[in-house]
CSV table of C-alpha atoms in Angstrom, one decimal:
chain,number,residue,atom,x,y,z
A,1,MET,CA,4.9,13.1,39.4
A,2,LEU,CA,7.6,11.1,37.6
A,3,PRO,CA,8.0,7.4,38.3
A,4,ALA,CA,10.2,6.3,41.1
A,5,LEU,CA,14.0,6.5,40.6
A,6,ARG,CA,15.5,3.7,42.4
A,7,GLY,CA,19.2,3.5,41.5
A,8,GLN,CA,20.4,6.7,43.1
A,9,ASP,CA,22.7,7.2,46.0
A,10,ARG,CA,21.1,8.4,49.2
A,11,THR,CA,23.4,10.5,51.1
A,12,GLN,CA,22.5,11.5,54.7
A,13,PRO,CA,22.8,15.2,55.6
A,14,PRO,CA,25.1,15.5,58.6
A,15,GLY,CA,23.2,15.9,61.8
A,16,GLU,CA,20.5,13.4,60.9
A,17,PRO,CA,19.9,10.6,63.4
A,18,GLY,CA,22.5,8.0,63.1
A,19,SER,CA,25.2,10.3,61.5
A,20,ARG,CA,27.6,10.1,64.3
A,21,ARG,CA,30.4,8.3,62.3
A,22,LEU,CA,29.4,9.7,58.9
A,23,PRO,CA,31.6,12.4,57.6
A,24,LYS,CA,30.7,14.7,54.8
A,25,LEU,CA,30.9,13.1,51.4
A,26,ARG,CA,32.8,15.9,49.5
A,27,CYS,CA,33.0,13.9,46.3
A,28,ARG,CA,36.9,14.0,46.4
A,29,GLY,CA,37.6,10.3,47.1
A,30,ASP,CA,36.6,10.3,50.8
A,31,THR,CA,34.7,7.4,52.2
A,32,ALA,CA,32.1,7.1,55.0
A,33,VAL,CA,33.0,5.0,58.0
A,34,VAL,CA,30.6,2.1,57.7
A,35,THR,CA,29.6,0.6,61.1
A,36,LEU,CA,26.1,-1.0,60.4
A,37,SER,CA,23.7,-1.7,63.1
A,38,ARG,CA,21.4,-4.7,62.7
A,39,ASP,CA,18.5,-2.3,61.8
A,40,GLU,CA,20.7,-0.5,59.2
A,41,LEU,CA,21.7,-3.8,57.6
A,42,ALA,CA,18.0,-4.9,57.4
A,43,ARG,CA,17.0,-1.7,55.9
A,44,LEU,CA,19.9,-2.0,53.2
A,45,GLN,CA,18.9,-5.6,52.5
A,46,ARG,CA,15.3,-4.6,51.9
A,47,LEU,CA,16.4,-1.7,49.6
A,48,ARG,CA,18.9,-3.8,47.6
A,49,GLY,CA,16.2,-6.4,47.1
A,50,ILE,CA,14.1,-3.7,45.5
A,51,PHE,CA,17.0,-2.3,43.4
A,52,LEU,CA,18.2,-5.6,42.1
A,53,ASP,CA,14.8,-7.2,41.2
A,54,ASP,CA,13.0,-5.9,38.2
A,55,ASP,CA,9.6,-7.1,39.4
A,56,LEU,CA,10.0,-5.5,42.8
A,57,ALA,CA,11.3,-2.3,41.2
A,58,ARG,CA,8.2,-2.0,39.1
A,59,ALA,CA,6.0,-2.6,42.2
A,60,ALA,CA,8.0,0.1,44.1
A,61,ARG,CA,7.3,3.0,41.9
A,62,THR,CA,5.8,4.7,44.9
A,63,ASP,CA,8.2,6.1,47.4
A,64,TYR,CA,10.2,3.3,48.8
A,65,TRP,CA,12.0,5.5,51.3
A,66,ARG,CA,9.9,4.8,54.5
A,67,ASP,CA,11.6,7.3,56.7
A,68,ASP,CA,14.9,9.2,57.1
A,69,ALA,CA,16.4,6.1,58.6
A,70,ASP,CA,16.2,4.3,55.3
A,71,LEU,CA,18.1,7.2,53.7
A,72,ALA,CA,20.7,7.2,56.5
A,73,ALA,CA,21.3,3.5,56.2
A,74,TYR,CA,21.8,3.7,52.5
A,75,ALA,CA,24.2,6.7,53.0
A,76,ARG,CA,26.4,4.7,55.3
A,77,MET,CA,27.3,2.0,52.8
A,78,LEU,CA,26.1,2.5,49.2
A,79,ALA,CA,26.0,6.3,48.6
A,80,PRO,CA,29.8,6.6,48.3
A,81,ARG,CA,29.9,4.0,45.5
A,82,ILE,CA,27.6,6.1,43.2
A,83,GLY,CA,29.9,9.0,44.1
A,84,TRP,CA,33.0,7.1,42.9
A,85,LYS,CA,31.3,6.6,39.6
A,86,TRP,CA,30.5,10.2,39.2
A,87,GLN,CA,34.1,11.2,40.2
A,88,ALA,CA,35.4,9.0,37.3
A,89,ALA,CA,32.9,10.5,34.8
A,90,LEU,CA,33.6,14.0,35.9
A,91,ALA,CA,37.4,13.6,35.8
A,92,GLU,CA,37.2,12.3,32.1
A,93,SER,CA,34.8,15.0,31.2
A,94,ARG,CA,37.2,17.6,32.5
A,95,ALA,CA,40.1,16.0,30.6
A,96,ARG,CA,37.9,16.2,27.4
A,97,GLY,CA,37.2,19.9,27.8
A,98,TRP,CA,34.2,20.4,30.1
A,99,ARG,CA,34.5,23.8,31.5
A,100,ARG,CA,33.6,25.3,34.9
A,101,THR,CA,29.9,26.4,35.3
A,102,ASP,CA,30.0,28.6,38.4
A,103,GLN,CA,27.0,30.8,37.3
A,104,ALA,CA,25.0,27.9,35.8
A,105,VAL,CA,21.6,26.6,36.6
A,106,VAL,CA,22.2,22.9,37.3
A,107,LEU,CA,19.3,20.4,37.5
A,108,ASP,CA,19.9,17.2,39.4
A,109,TYR,CA,17.2,14.9,37.9
A,110,GLY,CA,16.2,12.0,40.1
A,111,CYS,CA,18.5,13.5,42.7
A,112,GLY,CA,18.0,10.9,45.5
A,113,THR,CA,20.0,12.7,48.2
A,114,GLY,CA,22.0,14.7,45.7
A,115,ILE,CA,25.3,12.9,45.1
A,116,ALA,CA,25.4,13.9,41.5
A,117,GLY,CA,24.8,17.5,42.3
A,118,ARG,CA,27.3,17.5,45.1
A,119,CYS,CA,30.0,15.8,43.0
A,120,TYR,CA,29.3,18.1,40.0
A,121,THR,CA,29.3,21.3,42.1
A,122,ALA,CA,32.6,20.3,43.8
A,123,ALA,CA,34.2,19.7,40.4
A,124,PHE,CA,32.8,22.4,38.2
A,125,GLY,CA,30.8,24.8,40.3
A,126,ALA,CA,27.2,26.1,40.0
A,127,GLY,CA,25.2,29.2,40.5
A,128,THR,CA,21.9,27.5,41.4
A,129,VAL,CA,21.2,23.7,41.8
A,130,LEU,CA,17.6,22.4,41.5
A,131,CYS,CA,17.0,19.0,43.2
A,132,HIS,CA,14.3,17.0,41.5
A,133,ASP,CA,12.9,13.6,42.6
A,134,ARG,CA,9.7,11.9,42.8
A,135,SER,CA,10.1,11.8,46.5
A,136,PRO,CA,9.6,15.0,48.5
A,137,ARG,CA,11.7,13.5,51.3
A,138,ALA,CA,14.5,12.8,49.0
A,139,MET,CA,14.4,16.4,47.5
A,140,ALA,CA,14.6,17.9,50.9
A,141,PHE,CA,17.3,15.6,51.9
A,142,ALA,CA,19.4,16.4,48.8
A,143,ALA,CA,18.9,20.2,49.2
A,144,ALA,CA,20.0,20.1,52.8
A,145,ALA,CA,23.1,18.2,52.0
A,146,LEU,CA,24.1,20.3,49.2
A,147,ARG,CA,23.5,23.6,51.1
A,148,GLN,CA,25.9,22.3,53.7
A,149,ALA,CA,28.5,21.0,51.2
A,150,ALA,CA,28.4,24.2,49.0
A,151,PRO,CA,27.1,27.1,51.1
A,152,GLY,CA,27.8,29.7,48.4
A,153,THR,CA,25.5,27.9,45.9
A,154,ALA,CA,21.7,28.6,45.8
A,155,VAL,CA,19.9,25.2,46.2
A,156,HIS,CA,16.1,24.6,45.8
A,157,PRO,CA,13.9,21.5,45.7
A,158,ALA,CA,12.1,21.4,42.3
A,159,SER,CA,9.0,19.1,42.2
A,160,ASN,CA,7.9,20.4,38.9
A,161,VAL,CA,10.5,20.8,36.1
A,162,GLY,CA,8.2,21.1,33.2
A,163,ALA,CA,9.3,24.7,32.4
A,164,VAL,CA,13.0,24.5,33.5
A,165,ARG,CA,15.7,25.1,31.0
A,166,PRO,CA,18.9,24.1,32.7
A,167,ASP,CA,22.3,25.0,31.7
A,168,VAL,CA,23.5,21.6,32.9
A,169,LEU,CA,21.3,18.5,33.3
A,170,LEU,CA,22.6,15.8,35.6
A,171,VAL,CA,21.0,12.4,35.3
A,172,SER,CA,22.0,9.4,37.4
A,173,HIS,CA,20.8,5.8,37.4
A,174,VAL,CA,17.4,6.2,35.9
A,175,LEU,CA,17.1,4.1,32.8
A,176,GLY,CA,16.3,1.0,34.8
A,177,GLU,CA,13.6,3.0,36.6
A,178,LEU,CA,11.5,5.1,34.2
A,179,ASP,CA,8.3,3.9,32.5
A,180,ALA,CA,7.5,5.1,28.9
A,181,ASP,CA,5.9,8.3,30.3
A,182,GLY,CA,8.9,9.1,32.4
A,183,GLU,CA,11.3,8.6,29.4
A,184,ARG,CA,9.2,11.0,27.3
A,185,GLN,CA,9.3,13.7,30.1
A,186,LEU,CA,13.1,13.2,30.4
A,187,ALA,CA,13.5,13.4,26.5
A,188,ALA,CA,11.7,16.7,26.6
A,189,LEU,CA,13.9,18.0,29.4
A,190,LEU,CA,16.9,17.0,27.4
A,191,GLU,CA,15.6,19.3,24.5
A,192,ARG,CA,15.6,22.2,26.9
A,193,SER,CA,19.0,21.7,28.2
A,194,ALA,CA,22.3,23.1,27.1
A,195,GLN,CA,24.6,20.4,28.5
A,196,VAL,CA,24.1,16.9,30.0
A,197,LEU,CA,26.1,14.6,32.1
A,198,TRP,CA,24.5,11.2,32.5
A,199,VAL,CA,25.8,8.2,34.5
A,200,GLU,CA,24.2,4.8,34.5
A,201,PRO,CA,25.1,1.3,35.8
A,202,GLY,CA,27.6,-0.5,33.6
A,203,ASN,CA,25.4,-3.5,32.9
A,204,ARG,CA,24.7,-4.4,29.3
A,205,GLN,CA,21.0,-3.3,29.3
A,206,CYS,CA,21.4,0.1,30.9
A,207,SER,CA,24.6,0.8,28.9
A,208,ARG,CA,23.1,0.0,25.6
A,209,ARG,CA,20.0,2.1,26.4
A,210,LEU,CA,22.4,5.0,27.2
A,211,SER,CA,24.1,4.4,23.9
A,212,GLY,CA,20.7,4.7,22.2
A,213,VAL,CA,20.1,8.1,23.9
A,214,ARG,CA,23.5,9.1,22.4
A,215,GLU,CA,22.4,8.1,18.9
A,216,ARG,CA,19.3,10.3,19.3
A,217,LEU,CA,21.4,13.2,20.4
A,218,ARG,CA,24.3,13.0,18.1
A,219,GLY,CA,22.7,14.8,15.3
A,220,THR,CA,22.2,18.1,17.1
A,221,TRP,CA,24.6,17.7,20.1
A,222,HIS,CA,28.3,17.4,20.4
A,223,ILE,CA,29.3,14.3,22.1
A,224,LEU,CA,32.2,15.3,24.5
A,225,ALA,CA,32.9,12.0,26.4
A,226,PRO,CA,33.6,9.2,26.6
A,227,CYS,CA,33.3,8.8,22.8
A,228,PRO,CA,36.4,9.3,20.6
A,229,HIS,CA,34.3,10.2,17.6
A,230,PRO,CA,30.9,11.8,16.6
A,231,GLY,CA,29.7,8.8,14.5
A,232,ALA,CA,27.4,5.9,15.2
A,233,CYS,CA,28.1,4.0,18.4
A,234,PRO,CA,30.1,0.9,17.5
A,235,ALA,CA,29.0,-0.9,20.6
A,236,LEU,CA,25.5,-1.2,19.3
A,237,ALA,CA,26.7,-3.0,16.2
A,238,SER,CA,26.9,-6.3,18.1
A,239,ALA,CA,24.7,-7.7,20.7
A,240,ASP,CA,27.9,-8.8,22.5
A,241,ASP,CA,29.3,-5.3,23.0
A,242,TRP,CA,28.4,-2.5,25.4
A,243,CYS,CA,30.1,0.7,26.3
A,244,HIS,CA,31.2,0.6,29.9
A,245,PHE,CA,34.0,1.3,32.2
A,246,PHE,CA,35.1,0.6,35.9
A,247,ALA,CA,35.5,3.3,38.5
A,248,PRO,CA,38.3,2.7,40.9
A,249,PRO,CA,37.3,2.7,44.6
A,250,PRO,CA,39.5,4.2,47.2
A,251,PRO,CA,42.0,1.7,48.5
A,252,GLU,CA,40.7,2.1,52.0
A,253,VAL,CA,37.5,0.1,51.3
A,254,PHE,CA,39.7,-3.0,51.0
A,255,THR,CA,41.6,-2.4,54.4
A,256,ASP,CA,39.0,-0.8,56.5
A,257,GLY,CA,37.4,-3.5,58.7
A,258,ASP,CA,34.0,-1.7,58.7
A,259,TRP,CA,33.9,-1.6,55.0
A,260,VAL,CA,35.1,-5.2,54.6
A,261,ARG,CA,32.4,-6.6,57.0
A,262,ALA,CA,29.6,-4.5,55.6
A,263,ALA,CA,30.3,-5.6,52.0
A,264,ARG,CA,30.5,-9.3,53.2
A,265,GLU,CA,27.2,-8.9,54.9
A,266,LEU,CA,25.5,-7.4,52.0
A,267,GLY,CA,27.2,-9.6,49.3
A,268,ILE,CA,28.8,-6.6,47.6
A,269,ASP,CA,31.9,-7.1,45.4
A,270,GLN,CA,34.1,-4.1,46.4
A,271,ARG,CA,36.1,-4.4,43.2
A,272,ALA,CA,33.2,-4.0,40.9
A,273,LEU,CA,32.1,-0.4,40.1
A,274,PRO,CA,31.0,-0.8,36.4
A,275,TYR,CA,29.4,2.4,34.9
A,276,ALA,CA,28.5,4.0,31.7
A,277,PHE,CA,28.2,7.6,31.0
A,278,LEU,CA,27.6,10.4,28.5
A,279,ALA,CA,28.8,14.0,28.4
A,280,ALA,CA,27.3,16.1,25.7
A,281,THR,CA,27.1,19.9,24.9
A,282,ARG,CA,25.4,22.2,22.4
A,283,THR,CA,28.7,23.8,21.5
A,284,ALA,CA,31.7,22.2,19.8
A,285,PRO,CA,34.4,21.0,22.2
A,286,SER,CA,37.5,23.0,22.4
A,287,SER,CA,39.9,20.0,22.6
A,288,ALA,CA,40.5,17.2,20.0
A,289,ALA,CA,39.2,13.8,20.6
A,290,PRO,CA,41.6,10.9,21.3
A,291,PRO,CA,41.9,8.2,18.6
A,292,HIS,CA,40.1,5.6,20.6
A,293,ARG,CA,38.8,4.7,24.1
A,294,VAL,CA,39.5,1.5,26.1
A,295,LEU,CA,36.3,-0.4,27.0
A,296,GLY,CA,35.6,-2.5,30.0
A,297,ARG,CA,38.4,-4.5,31.6
A,298,PRO,CA,41.4,-5.8,29.8
A,299,GLU,CA,42.1,-9.5,29.8
A,300,VAL,CA,45.6,-9.9,31.3
A,301,ASP,CA,47.7,-13.0,31.5
A,302,ALA,CA,51.4,-13.6,32.3
A,303,HIS,CA,52.6,-12.4,28.9
A,304,GLN,CA,50.1,-10.0,27.5
A,305,ALA,CA,47.0,-7.9,28.0
A,306,ARG,CA,44.0,-8.0,25.5
A,307,VAL,CA,42.2,-4.7,25.3
A,308,ARG,CA,38.9,-3.7,23.5
A,309,LEU,CA,38.9,-0.3,21.9
A,310,CYS,CA,36.1,2.0,20.7
A,311,THR,CA,37.2,3.6,17.3
A,312,ALA,CA,35.4,5.5,14.6
A,313,THR,CA,35.5,2.4,12.4
A,314,GLY,CA,34.2,0.0,15.1
A,315,VAL,CA,35.2,-1.9,18.3
A,316,GLN,CA,38.6,-3.2,17.7
A,317,HIS,CA,41.0,-5.5,19.8
A,318,ALA,CA,44.5,-4.7,20.6
A,319,THR,CA,47.3,-6.7,22.4
A,320,VAL,CA,49.9,-5.2,24.8
A,321,GLN,CA,52.9,-7.5,25.1
A,322,LYS,CA,54.6,-7.6,28.5
A,323,ARG,CA,58.0,-8.0,26.9
A,324,SER,CA,57.7,-4.9,24.6
A,325,ALA,CA,55.7,-2.7,27.0
A,326,PRO,CA,56.2,-3.9,30.6
A,327,ALA,CA,55.0,-0.6,32.2
A,328,LEU,CA,51.8,-0.5,30.3
A,329,TRP,CA,51.2,-4.2,30.8
A,330,ARG,CA,51.6,-3.6,34.5
A,331,GLN,CA,49.3,-0.7,34.6
A,332,LEU,CA,46.7,-2.7,32.8
A,333,LYS,CA,47.0,-5.4,35.3
A,334,LYS,CA,47.3,-3.5,38.5
A,335,ASP,CA,45.3,-0.2,37.8
A,336,PRO,CA,43.3,-0.7,34.5
A,337,ALA,CA,40.8,2.0,35.3
A,338,THR,CA,43.5,4.7,34.8
A,339,VAL,CA,44.1,3.6,31.1
A,340,ARG,CA,41.7,5.3,28.8
A,341,ASN,CA,43.9,5.2,25.7
A,342,LEU,CA,46.8,3.3,24.5
A,343,PRO,CA,50.0,5.0,23.3
């Protein structure tokens, strides 16, 4: 058994108890309606306490899902946030040349309730999806949700992936979870995979560890996204840098009363969806890489926007003047997640 994977989404299959107001999460920007009972709130506060505390996380390497109600509570508030990160990573991978995989064997590693597999299948298709997690309850949950979301796709729980050679490996929010043995098993699985899409939280520690994975892959893999070059990761050159981005949440979460109240109760900043990701393939990409990639959030004042760029020669800084580029300055101020490259 692999160690517990605590950072995943946990999406409730429709029809489970408590799902009356929870629509299907189709990974197309929809949002669950979040009306939390006191019981659900208590369950979420317990889970977040585990997820956000490293000592508690290490102590919770056994199955921290006590029952299906834990999964259902997580689904009503936190699962969509993981999906929005995956949507952003998948959209950029598509723009960089990731192709459809309608006949592929896709392995959702550390699947939780399957948000990565569901988002990926909706975007690129799959012939078979294998749902792997330390928790048998989570694997069954993920498989049921994906079967309903993608009825034409074969879906199977997969408790043992030691011999699996996936066409596509999906990895989501595991670097803060795995012990040394888990990392070795995942490294071996990577060696047997043809393509990988990997999403992690956008904090400094996880992002830099994912950049370290990229460094180990780049000699034998082609790095498709988000990197604008195949060379060494410039974000690792300085301890002050890390490769991360911000996924845009749907605007409804700022105006829907249920979302606003639930976020306030749980102490969640709705604006903050930092993530890091890696898309890599064994075959050369068909499209040319851009000259650079915007990192993090720009610093915007009344006259200019200062932007950090990843380039083949290192992390560079650029300034966009409001006077000379008013439309771009406004976009960096109002909708920075949509700006991947500067003109």
